Tab-separated table of C-alpha atoms and ligand atoms in Angstrom:
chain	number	residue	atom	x	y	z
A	19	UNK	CA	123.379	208.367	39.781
A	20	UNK	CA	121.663	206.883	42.332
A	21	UNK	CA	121.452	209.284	45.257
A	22	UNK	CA	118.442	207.430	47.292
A	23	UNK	CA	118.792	203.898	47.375
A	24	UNK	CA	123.001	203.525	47.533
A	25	UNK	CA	122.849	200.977	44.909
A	26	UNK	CA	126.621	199.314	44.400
A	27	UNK	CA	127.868	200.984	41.052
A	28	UNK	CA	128.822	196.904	40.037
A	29	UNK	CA	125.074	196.251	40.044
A	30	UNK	CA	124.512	199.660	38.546
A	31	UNK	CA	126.839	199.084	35.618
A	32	UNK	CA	125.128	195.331	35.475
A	33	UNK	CA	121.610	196.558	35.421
A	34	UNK	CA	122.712	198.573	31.868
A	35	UNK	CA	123.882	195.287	30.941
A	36	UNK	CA	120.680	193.584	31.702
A	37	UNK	CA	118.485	196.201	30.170
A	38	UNK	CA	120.736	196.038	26.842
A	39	UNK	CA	119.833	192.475	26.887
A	40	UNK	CA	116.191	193.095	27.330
A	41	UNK	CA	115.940	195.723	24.520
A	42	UNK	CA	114.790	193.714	21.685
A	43	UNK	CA	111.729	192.428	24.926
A	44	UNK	CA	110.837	195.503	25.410
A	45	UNK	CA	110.269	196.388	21.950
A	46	UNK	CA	107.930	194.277	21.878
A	47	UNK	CA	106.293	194.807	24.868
A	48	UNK	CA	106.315	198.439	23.953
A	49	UNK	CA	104.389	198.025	20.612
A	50	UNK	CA	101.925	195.434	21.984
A	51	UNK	CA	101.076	198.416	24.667
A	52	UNK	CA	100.766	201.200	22.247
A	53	UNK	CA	98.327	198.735	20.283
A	54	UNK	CA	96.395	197.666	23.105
A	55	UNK	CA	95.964	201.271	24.808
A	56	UNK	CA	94.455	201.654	21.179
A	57	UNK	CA	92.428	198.786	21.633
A	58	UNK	CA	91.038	200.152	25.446
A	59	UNK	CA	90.613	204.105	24.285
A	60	UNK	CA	88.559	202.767	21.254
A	61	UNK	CA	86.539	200.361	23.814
A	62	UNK	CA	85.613	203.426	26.012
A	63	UNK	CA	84.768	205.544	22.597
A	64	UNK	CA	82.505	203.226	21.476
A	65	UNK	CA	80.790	202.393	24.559
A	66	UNK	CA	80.052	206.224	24.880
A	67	UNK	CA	81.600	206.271	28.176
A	68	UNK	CA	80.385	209.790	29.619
A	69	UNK	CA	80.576	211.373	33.249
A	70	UNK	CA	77.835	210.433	34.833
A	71	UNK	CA	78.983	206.357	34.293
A	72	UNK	CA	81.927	207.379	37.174
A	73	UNK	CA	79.128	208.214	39.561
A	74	UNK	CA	77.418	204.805	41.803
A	75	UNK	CA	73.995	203.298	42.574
A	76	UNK	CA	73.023	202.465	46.077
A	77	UNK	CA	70.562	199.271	46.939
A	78	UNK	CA	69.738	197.048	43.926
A	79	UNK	CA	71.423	199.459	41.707
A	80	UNK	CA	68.271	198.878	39.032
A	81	UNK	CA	69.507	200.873	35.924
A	82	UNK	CA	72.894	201.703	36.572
A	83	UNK	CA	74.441	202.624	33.541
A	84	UNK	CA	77.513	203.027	34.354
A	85	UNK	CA	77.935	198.751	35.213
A	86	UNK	CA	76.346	198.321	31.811
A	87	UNK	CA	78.533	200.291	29.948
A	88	UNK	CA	81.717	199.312	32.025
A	89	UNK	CA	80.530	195.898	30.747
A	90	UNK	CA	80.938	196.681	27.271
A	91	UNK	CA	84.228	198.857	28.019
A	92	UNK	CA	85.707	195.061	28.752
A	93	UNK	CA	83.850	192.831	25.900
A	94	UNK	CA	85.469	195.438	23.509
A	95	UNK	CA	88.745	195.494	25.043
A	96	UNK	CA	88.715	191.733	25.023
A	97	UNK	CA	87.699	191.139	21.465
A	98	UNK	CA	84.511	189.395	23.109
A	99	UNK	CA	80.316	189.504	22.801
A	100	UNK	CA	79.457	190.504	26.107
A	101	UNK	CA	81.680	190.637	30.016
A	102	UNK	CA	80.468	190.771	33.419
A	103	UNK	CA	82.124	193.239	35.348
A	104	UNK	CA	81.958	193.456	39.002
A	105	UNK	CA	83.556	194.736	42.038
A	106	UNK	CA	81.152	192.097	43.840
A	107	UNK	CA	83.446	189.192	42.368
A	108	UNK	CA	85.514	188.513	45.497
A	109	UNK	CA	89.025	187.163	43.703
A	110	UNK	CA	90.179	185.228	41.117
A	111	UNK	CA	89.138	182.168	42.353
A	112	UNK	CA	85.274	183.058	43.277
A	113	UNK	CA	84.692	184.915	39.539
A	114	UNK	CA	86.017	181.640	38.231
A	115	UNK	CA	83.240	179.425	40.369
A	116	UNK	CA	80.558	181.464	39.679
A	117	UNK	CA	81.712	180.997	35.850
A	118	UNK	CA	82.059	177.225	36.448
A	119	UNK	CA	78.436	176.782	38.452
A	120	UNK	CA	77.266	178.885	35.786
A	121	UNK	CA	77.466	176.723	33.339
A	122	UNK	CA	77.820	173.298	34.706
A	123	UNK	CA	74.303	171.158	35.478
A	124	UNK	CA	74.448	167.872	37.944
A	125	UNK	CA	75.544	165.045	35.127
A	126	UNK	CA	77.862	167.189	33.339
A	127	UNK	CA	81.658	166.498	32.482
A	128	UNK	CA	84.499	168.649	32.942
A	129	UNK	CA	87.850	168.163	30.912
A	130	UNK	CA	90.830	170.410	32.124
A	131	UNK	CA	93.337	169.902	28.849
A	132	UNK	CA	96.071	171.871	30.756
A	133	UNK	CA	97.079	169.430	33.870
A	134	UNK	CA	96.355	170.040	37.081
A	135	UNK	CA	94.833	173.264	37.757
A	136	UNK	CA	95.454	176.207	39.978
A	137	UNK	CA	95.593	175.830	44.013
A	138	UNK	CA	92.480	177.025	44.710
A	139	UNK	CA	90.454	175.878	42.033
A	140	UNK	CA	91.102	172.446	42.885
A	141	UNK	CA	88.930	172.746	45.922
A	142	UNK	CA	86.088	174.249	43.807
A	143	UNK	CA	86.166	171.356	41.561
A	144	UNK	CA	86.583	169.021	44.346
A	145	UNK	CA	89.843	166.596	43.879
A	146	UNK	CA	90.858	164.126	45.412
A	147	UNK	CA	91.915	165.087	48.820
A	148	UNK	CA	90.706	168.603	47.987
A	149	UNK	CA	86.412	167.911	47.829
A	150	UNK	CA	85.657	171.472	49.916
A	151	UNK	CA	81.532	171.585	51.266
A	152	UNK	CA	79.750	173.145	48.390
A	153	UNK	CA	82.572	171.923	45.411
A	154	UNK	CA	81.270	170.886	41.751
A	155	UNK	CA	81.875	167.228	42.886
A	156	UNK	CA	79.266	167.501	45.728
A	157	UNK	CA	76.932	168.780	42.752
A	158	UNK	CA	77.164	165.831	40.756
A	159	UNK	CA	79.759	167.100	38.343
A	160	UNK	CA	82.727	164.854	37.307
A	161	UNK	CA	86.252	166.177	36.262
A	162	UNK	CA	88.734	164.752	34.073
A	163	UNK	CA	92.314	166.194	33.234
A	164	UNK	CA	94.396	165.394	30.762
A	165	UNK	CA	98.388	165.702	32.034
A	166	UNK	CA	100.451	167.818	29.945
A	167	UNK	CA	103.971	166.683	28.369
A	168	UNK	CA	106.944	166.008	30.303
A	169	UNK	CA	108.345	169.516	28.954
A	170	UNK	CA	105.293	171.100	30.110
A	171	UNK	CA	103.479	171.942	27.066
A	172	UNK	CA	99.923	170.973	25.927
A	173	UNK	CA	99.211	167.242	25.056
A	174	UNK	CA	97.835	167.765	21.396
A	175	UNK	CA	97.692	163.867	20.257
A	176	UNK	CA	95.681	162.873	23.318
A	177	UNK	CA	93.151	165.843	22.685
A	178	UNK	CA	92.461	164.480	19.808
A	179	UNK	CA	91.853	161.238	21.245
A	180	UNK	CA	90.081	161.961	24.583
A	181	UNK	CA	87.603	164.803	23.751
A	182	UNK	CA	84.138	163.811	23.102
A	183	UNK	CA	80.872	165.044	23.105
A	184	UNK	CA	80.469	163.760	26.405
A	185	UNK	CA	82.508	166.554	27.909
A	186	UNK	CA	80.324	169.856	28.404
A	187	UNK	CA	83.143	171.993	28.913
A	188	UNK	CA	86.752	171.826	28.211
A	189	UNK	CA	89.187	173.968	30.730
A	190	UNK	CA	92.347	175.412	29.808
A	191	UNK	CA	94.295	177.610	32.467
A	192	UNK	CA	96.667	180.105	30.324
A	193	UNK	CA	99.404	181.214	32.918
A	194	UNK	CA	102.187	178.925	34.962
A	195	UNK	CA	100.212	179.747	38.462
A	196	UNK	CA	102.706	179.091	41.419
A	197	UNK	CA	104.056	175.883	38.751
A	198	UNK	CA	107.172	175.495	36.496
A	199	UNK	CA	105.656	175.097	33.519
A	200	UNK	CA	105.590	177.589	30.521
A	201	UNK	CA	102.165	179.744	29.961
A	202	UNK	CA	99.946	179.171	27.086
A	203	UNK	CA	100.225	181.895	24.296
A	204	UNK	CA	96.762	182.867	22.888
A	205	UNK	CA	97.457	180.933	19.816
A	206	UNK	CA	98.658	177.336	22.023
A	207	UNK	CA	94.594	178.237	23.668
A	208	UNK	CA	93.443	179.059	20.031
A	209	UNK	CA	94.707	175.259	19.043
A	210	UNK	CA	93.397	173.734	22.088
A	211	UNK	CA	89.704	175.478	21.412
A	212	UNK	CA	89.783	174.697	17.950
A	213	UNK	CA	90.360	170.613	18.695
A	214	UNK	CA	87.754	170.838	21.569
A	215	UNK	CA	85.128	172.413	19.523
A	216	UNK	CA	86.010	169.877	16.233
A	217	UNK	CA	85.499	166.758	18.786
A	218	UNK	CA	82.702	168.243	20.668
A	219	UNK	CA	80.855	170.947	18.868
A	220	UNK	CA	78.700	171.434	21.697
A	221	UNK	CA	80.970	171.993	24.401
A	222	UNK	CA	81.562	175.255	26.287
A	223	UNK	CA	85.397	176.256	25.859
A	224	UNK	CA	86.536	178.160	29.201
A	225	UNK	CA	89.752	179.246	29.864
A	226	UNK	CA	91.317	181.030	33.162
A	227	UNK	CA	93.325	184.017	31.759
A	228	UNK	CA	94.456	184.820	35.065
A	229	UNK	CA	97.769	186.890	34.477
A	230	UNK	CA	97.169	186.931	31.144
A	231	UNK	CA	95.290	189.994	29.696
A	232	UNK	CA	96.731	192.429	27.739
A	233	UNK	CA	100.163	190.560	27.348
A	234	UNK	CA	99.140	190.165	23.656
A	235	UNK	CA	97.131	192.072	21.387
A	236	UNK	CA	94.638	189.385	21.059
A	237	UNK	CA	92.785	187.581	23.977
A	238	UNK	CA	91.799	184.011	23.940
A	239	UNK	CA	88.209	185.263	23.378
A	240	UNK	CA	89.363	186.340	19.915
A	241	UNK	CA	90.989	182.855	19.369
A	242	UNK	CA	88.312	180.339	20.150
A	243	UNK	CA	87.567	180.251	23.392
A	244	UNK	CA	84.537	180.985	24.715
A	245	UNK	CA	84.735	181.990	28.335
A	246	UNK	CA	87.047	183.763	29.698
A	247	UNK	CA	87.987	184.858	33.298
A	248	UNK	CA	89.868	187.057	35.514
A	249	UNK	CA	90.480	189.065	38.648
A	250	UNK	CA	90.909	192.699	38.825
A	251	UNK	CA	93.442	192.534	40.795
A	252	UNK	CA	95.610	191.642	38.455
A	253	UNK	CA	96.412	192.895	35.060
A	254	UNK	CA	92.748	194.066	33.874
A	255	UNK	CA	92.170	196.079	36.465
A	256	UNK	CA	95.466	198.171	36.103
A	257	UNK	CA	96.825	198.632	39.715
A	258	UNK	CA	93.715	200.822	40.576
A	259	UNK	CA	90.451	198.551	40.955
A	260	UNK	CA	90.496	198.280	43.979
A	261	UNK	CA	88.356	194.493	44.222
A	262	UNK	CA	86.240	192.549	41.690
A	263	UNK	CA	86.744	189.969	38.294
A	264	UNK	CA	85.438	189.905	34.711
A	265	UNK	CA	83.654	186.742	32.567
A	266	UNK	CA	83.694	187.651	28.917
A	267	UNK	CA	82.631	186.114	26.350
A	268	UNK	CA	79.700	184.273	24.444
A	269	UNK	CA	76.462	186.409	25.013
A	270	UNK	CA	74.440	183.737	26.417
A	271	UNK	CA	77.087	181.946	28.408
A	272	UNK	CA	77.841	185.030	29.882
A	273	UNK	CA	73.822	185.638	31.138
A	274	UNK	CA	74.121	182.530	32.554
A	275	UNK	CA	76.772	182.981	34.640
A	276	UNK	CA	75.252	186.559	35.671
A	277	UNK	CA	72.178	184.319	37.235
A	278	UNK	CA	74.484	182.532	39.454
A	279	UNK	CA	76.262	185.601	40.397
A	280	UNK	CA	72.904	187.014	41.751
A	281	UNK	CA	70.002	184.652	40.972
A	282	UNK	CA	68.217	183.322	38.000
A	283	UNK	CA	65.790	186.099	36.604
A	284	UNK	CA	67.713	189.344	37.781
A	285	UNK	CA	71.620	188.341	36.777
A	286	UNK	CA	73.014	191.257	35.686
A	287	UNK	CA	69.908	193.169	35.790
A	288	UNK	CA	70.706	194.214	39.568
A	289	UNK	CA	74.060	194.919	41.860
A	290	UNK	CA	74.858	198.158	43.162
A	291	UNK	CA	78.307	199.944	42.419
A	292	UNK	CA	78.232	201.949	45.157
A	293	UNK	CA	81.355	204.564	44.764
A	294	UNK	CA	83.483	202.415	42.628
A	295	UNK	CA	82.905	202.751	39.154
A	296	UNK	CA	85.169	205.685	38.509
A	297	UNK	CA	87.954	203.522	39.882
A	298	UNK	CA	86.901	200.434	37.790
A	299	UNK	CA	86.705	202.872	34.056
A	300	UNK	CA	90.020	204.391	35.749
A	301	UNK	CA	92.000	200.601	36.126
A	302	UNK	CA	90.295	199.192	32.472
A	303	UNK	CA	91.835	202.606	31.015
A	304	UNK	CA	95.517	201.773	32.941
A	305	UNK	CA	95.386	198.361	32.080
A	306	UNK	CA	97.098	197.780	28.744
A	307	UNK	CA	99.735	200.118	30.382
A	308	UNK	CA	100.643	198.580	33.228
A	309	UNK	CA	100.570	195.351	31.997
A	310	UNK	CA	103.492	196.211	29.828
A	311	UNK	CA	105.090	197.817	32.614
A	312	UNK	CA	104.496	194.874	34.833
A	313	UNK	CA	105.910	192.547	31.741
A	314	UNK	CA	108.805	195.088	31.256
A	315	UNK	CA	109.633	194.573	35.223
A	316	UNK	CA	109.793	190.623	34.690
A	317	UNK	CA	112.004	191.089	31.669
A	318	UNK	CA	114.688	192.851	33.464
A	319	UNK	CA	114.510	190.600	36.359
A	320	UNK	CA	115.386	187.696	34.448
A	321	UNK	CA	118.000	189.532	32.257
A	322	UNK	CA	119.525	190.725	35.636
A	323	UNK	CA	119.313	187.414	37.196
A	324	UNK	CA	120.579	185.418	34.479
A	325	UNK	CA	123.758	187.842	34.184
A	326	UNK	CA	124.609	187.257	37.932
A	327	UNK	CA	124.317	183.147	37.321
A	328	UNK	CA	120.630	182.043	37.933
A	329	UNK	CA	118.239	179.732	36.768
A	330	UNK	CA	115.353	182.226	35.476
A	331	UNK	CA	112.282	180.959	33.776
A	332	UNK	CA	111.288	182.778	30.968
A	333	UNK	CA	114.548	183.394	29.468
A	334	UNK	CA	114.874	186.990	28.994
A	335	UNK	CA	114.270	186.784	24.902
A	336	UNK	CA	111.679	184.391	25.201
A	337	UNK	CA	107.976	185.443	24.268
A	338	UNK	CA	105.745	185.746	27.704
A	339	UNK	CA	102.152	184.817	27.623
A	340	UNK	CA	101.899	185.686	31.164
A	341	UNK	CA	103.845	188.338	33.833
A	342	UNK	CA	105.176	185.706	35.988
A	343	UNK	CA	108.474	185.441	36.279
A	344	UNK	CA	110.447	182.667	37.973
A	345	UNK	CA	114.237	182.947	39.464
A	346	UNK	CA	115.804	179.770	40.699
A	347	UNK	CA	117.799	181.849	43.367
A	348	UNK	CA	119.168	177.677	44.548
A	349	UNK	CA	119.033	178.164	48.414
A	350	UNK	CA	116.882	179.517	51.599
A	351	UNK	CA	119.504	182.683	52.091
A	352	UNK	CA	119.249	183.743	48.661
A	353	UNK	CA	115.395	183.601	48.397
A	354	UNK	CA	114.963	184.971	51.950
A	355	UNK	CA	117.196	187.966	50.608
A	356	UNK	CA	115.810	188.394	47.801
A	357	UNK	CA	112.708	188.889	48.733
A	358	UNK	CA	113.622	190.965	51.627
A	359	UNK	CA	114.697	193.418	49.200
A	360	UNK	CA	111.701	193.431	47.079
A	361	UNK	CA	110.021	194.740	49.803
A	362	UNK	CA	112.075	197.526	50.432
A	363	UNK	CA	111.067	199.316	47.295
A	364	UNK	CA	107.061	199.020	48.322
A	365	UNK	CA	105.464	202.292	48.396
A	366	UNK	CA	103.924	200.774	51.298
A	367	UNK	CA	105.429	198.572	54.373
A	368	UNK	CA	108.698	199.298	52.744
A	369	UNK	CA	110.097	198.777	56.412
A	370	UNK	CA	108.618	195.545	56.685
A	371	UNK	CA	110.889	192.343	57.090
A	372	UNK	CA	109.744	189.717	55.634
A	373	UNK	CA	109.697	185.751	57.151
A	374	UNK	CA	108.830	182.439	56.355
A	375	UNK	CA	106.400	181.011	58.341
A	376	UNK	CA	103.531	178.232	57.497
A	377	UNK	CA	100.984	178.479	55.355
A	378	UNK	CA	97.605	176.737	55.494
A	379	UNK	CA	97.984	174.421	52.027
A	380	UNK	CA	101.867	174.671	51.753
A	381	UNK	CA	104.052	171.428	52.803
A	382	UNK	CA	107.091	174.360	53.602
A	383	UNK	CA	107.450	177.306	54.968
A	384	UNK	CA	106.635	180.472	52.558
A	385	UNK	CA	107.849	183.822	52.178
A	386	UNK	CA	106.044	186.801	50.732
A	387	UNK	CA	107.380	190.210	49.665
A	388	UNK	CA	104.209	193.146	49.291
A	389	UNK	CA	103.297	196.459	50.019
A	390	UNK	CA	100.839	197.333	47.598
A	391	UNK	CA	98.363	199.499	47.827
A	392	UNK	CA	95.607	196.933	47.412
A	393	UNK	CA	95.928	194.151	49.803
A	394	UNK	CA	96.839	191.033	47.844
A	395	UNK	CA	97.128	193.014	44.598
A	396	UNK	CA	99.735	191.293	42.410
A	397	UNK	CA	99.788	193.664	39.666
A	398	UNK	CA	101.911	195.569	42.412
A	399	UNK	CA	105.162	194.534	42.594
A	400	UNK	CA	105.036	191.100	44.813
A	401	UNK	CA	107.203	188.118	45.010
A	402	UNK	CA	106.451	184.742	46.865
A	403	UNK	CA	108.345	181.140	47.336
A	404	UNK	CA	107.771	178.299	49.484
A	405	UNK	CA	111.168	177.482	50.579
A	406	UNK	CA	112.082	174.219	49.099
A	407	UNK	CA	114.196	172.844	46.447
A	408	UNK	CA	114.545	174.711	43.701
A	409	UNK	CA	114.402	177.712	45.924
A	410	UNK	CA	112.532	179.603	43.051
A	411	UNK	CA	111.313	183.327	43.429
A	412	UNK	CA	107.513	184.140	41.040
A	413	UNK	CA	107.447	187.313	41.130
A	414	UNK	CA	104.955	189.575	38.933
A	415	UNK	CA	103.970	192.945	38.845
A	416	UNK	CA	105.157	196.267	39.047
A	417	UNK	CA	103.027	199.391	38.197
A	418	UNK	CA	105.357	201.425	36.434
A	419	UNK	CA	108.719	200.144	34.722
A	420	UNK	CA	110.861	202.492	36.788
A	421	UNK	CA	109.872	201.068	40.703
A	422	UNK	CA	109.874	197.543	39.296
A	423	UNK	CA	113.103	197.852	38.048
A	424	UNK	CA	114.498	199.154	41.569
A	425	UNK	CA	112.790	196.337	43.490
A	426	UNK	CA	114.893	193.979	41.413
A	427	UNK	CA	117.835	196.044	41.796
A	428	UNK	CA	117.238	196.047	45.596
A	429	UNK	CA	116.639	192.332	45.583
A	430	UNK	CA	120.004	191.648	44.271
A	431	UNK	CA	121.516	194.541	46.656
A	432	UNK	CA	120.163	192.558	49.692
A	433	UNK	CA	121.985	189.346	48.193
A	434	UNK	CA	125.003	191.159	47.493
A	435	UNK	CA	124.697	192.798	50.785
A	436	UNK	CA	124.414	189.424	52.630
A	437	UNK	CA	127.860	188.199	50.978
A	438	UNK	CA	125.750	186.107	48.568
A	439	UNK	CA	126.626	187.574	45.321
A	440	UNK	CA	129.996	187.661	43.339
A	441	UNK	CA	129.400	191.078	41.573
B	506	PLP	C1	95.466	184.284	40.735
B	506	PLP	C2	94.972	183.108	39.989
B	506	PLP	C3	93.758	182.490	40.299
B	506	PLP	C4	92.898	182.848	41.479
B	506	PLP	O1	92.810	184.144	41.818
B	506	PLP	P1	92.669	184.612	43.356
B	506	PLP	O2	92.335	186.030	43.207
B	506	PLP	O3	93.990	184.353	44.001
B	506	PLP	O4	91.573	183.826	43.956
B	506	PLP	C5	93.352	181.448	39.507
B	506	PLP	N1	94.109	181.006	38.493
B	506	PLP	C6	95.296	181.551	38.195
B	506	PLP	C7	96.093	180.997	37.065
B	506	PLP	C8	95.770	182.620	38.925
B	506	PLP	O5	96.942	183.159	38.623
């Protein structure tokens, strides 16, 4: 049954149990892949995607085609006007600053509708106790946020109340991040865009899909907003870009954004892909895939968690608008454990032990699990905690359903085999 990985036939018989609980999930998940490989073959058909797009430019990379028409691959797949595609976008957090000083002039107002936002963007904006050299606030820019309800969901009423004209963009960030609150379904974003643009008109709706792409058939793009942005080292770039981010959206917010990415006059007009194009078309064609496989992985880890008496946030049933899944695994052995098996079912650094230790940013110790193939890829199967109360696991990833499903299986053998687990 299991002749590699001497899984204990109680967690073996358990796992069936969890997966028969996550069959109606991955249903789902299965039909919103099917429709949104659909969605990605009929992006590359219609952008006329053709051999010689695979091959690079070298120097200022002045009529590349194959950037231009990887473009378009992603404003199709994304239900959007136009997308900037580049390797050249460092992470997450830099596409979504060059989006941000793209659009933002000295005097403008920012209103983040979604509480406070993600780590790292919080020194880009400039926070209290977070104003980094070079942050919006040192530009002039102010920032407002409205707090979301005590259950974690969007404050509707005091939308309605706060937004004004004065505010020149309105931010929404869709998934949990390293929080415990739910993630905002494309329709929760569509609401949100809908009241910012009725009580501002003018204003530039931008939300951070981080996490977030191909979980449903439709994108917030296709919703309302009118910025979007990601890294490609997460779901839109399917386990196999190797580096980069996307903006999609509006036409002419997205030209703007391309000047501050190189400089005002050449945008997009310039930036060399060097050899990586083929792996950039090879990722957007993955994409929808894996992030049902990734989804499918999260799933089962909260249907096999909740059997064996966690906390898990979602609940296995419940609809995900993000791949991040939460385990409350209640104390430092179990999350230490846990993660240590997670990392034995890495294709790579599977023999690597994991610690805590500190972490710049991070009032406890943290613990990581990885060994993915691209280095801080968390498409790949990767779990993290800070160890503190409630001793929660977010984990996300998982390229294919099959090696997700055994890191989760050997995350709960390294519990059981610690004398953790009543199985
Ligand atoms: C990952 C993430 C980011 C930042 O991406 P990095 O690549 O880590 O810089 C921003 N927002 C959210 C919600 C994320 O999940």
């Amino acid at each position: 049954m299991d002749p590699y990985f001497e899984i204990d036939e109680r967690l073996l018989a358990l796992s069936d149990r969890a997966e028969e609980l996550a069959r109606p999930a991955f249903g789902r998940i299965e039909e919103t892949q099917r429709y949104n490989q659909q969605k990605m073959l009929a992006a590359f058909s219609r952008a006329g995607v053709s051999e010689r797009h695979l091959f690079g430019s070298t120097g200022y990379g002045y009529g590349d085609q194959g950037r231009d028409v990887l473009d378009q691959v992603y404003a199709y797949a994304l239900g959007a006007e136009d997308a900037l595609v580049r390797w050249n976008f460092v992470s997450g957090t830099h596409t979504l600053t060059v989006a941000l000083f793209g659009l933002l002039r000295p005097g403008d107002k920012m209103l983040c509708v979604t509480g406070t936002p993600y780590d790292t963007i919080q020194g880009v904006i400039g926070l209290p106790g977070r104003e980094e050299p070079g942050c919006l606030k040192e530009y002039g820019i102010t920032y407002e946020q409205l707090e979301l309800l005590p259950n974690g969901t969007p404050d509707y009423d005091t939308m309605e109340e706060k937004i004004t004209p004065e505010y020149k963009l309105v931010y929404i960030q869709r998934s949990r991040g390293y929080s415990l609150r739910p993630s905002f379904s494309v329709a929760e974003i569509g609401r949100m865009a809908q009241i910012a643009k009725r009580k501002a008109p003018g204003s530039i709706v931008m939300a951070d899909n981080c996490y977030g792409e191909f979980v449903e058939k439709r994108e917030p793009t296709e919703a309302g907003a009118d910025v979007i942005v990601g890294s490609l080292i997460k779901n839109p770039g399917g386990g196999i870009a190797p580096t980069g981010g996307y903006i999609a959206g509006r036409h002419d917010l997205v030209e703007l954004c391309s000047y501050r990415l190189t400089t005002p006059g050449t945008g997009r007009e310039i930036g060399c892909t060097l050899g990586h194009s083929r792996e950039l078309f090879m990722g957007a064609f993955h994409a929808p895939h894996v992030a049902g496989e990734a989804l499918k992985t999260a799933v089962f880890a909260s249907a096999l968690f909740s059997l064996l008496g966690f906390e898990v946030t979602p609940q296995p049933q419940e609809v995900r608008a993000d791949i991040i899944q939460v385990v409350k695994l209640q104390n430092p052995e179990n999350l230490i454990a846990f993660c240590r098996g997670v990392q034995k079912s890495a294709p790579v650094d599977s023999f690597v032990i994991p610690e805590p230790s500190p972490m710049p940013g991070y009032d406890s110790p943290v613990i990581m699990a990885a060994g993915a193939f691209t280095l801080g890829s968390s498409i790949e199967l990767s779990a993290d905690a800070p160890l503190r109360e409630p001793y929660a696991a977010w984990m996300q990833g998982g390229l294919n359903y099959h090696s997700g499903q055994l890191g989760i299986l050997l995350a709960a053998q390294e519990m059981g085999k610690a004398g953790l687990l009543k199985l």
